[in-house]
Amino acid sequence: MSVVVWYLAGTGGAVAWCVVVLVRRDRGRSTENVDGLLVEQQATARARGMRAEVGAFRGHLGKGGGSGSGSGRH
């Protein structure tokens, strides 16, 4: 019977330790999450702008009739 009590006490202690670690780990991260979200939004905006610039550049090359994708290859 004492083995069962020791087992339950050990398991309860391990669970309590895990809860304490997880609760302490989540403290103070709300600012980091907001900052991370802002950084991600800025990176997305930069990537969107870069894709628009590349698309405009490719469109400009295609209109010149030079070595674009429609340069006479059949």
Coordinates of N, CA and C in Angstrom, one line a residue, residues 33-43:
N33 N 5.0 38.5 -28.2 CA 4.1 38.1 -29.3 C 3.6 39.2 -30.1
V34 N 3.3 40.3 -29.5 CA 2.9 41.5 -30.2 C 4.0 42.0 -31.1
D35 N 5.2 42.1 -30.5 CA 6.3 42.6 -31.3 C 6.6 41.6 -32.5
G36 N 6.5 40.4 -32.2 CA 6.7 39.4 -33.3 C 5.7 39.5 -34.4
L37 N 4.5 39.8 -34.0 CA 3.4 40.0 -35.0 C 3.7 41.2 -35.8
L38 N 4.1 42.3 -35.2 CA 4.4 43.5 -35.9 C 5.6 43.3 -36.9
V39 N 6.6 42.6 -36.4 CA 7.7 42.3 -37.3 C 7.3 41.4 -38.5
E40 N 6.4 40.4 -38.2 CA 5.9 39.6 -39.3 C 5.1 40.4 -40.3
Q41 N 4.3 41.3 -39.8 CA 3.5 42.1 -40.7 C 4.3 43.0 -41.6
Q42 N 5.4 43.6 -41.0 CA 6.3 44.4 -41.8 C 7.0 43.6 -42.8
A43 N 7.5 42.4 -42.5 CA 8.1 41.5 -43.4 C 7.2 41.1 -44.6

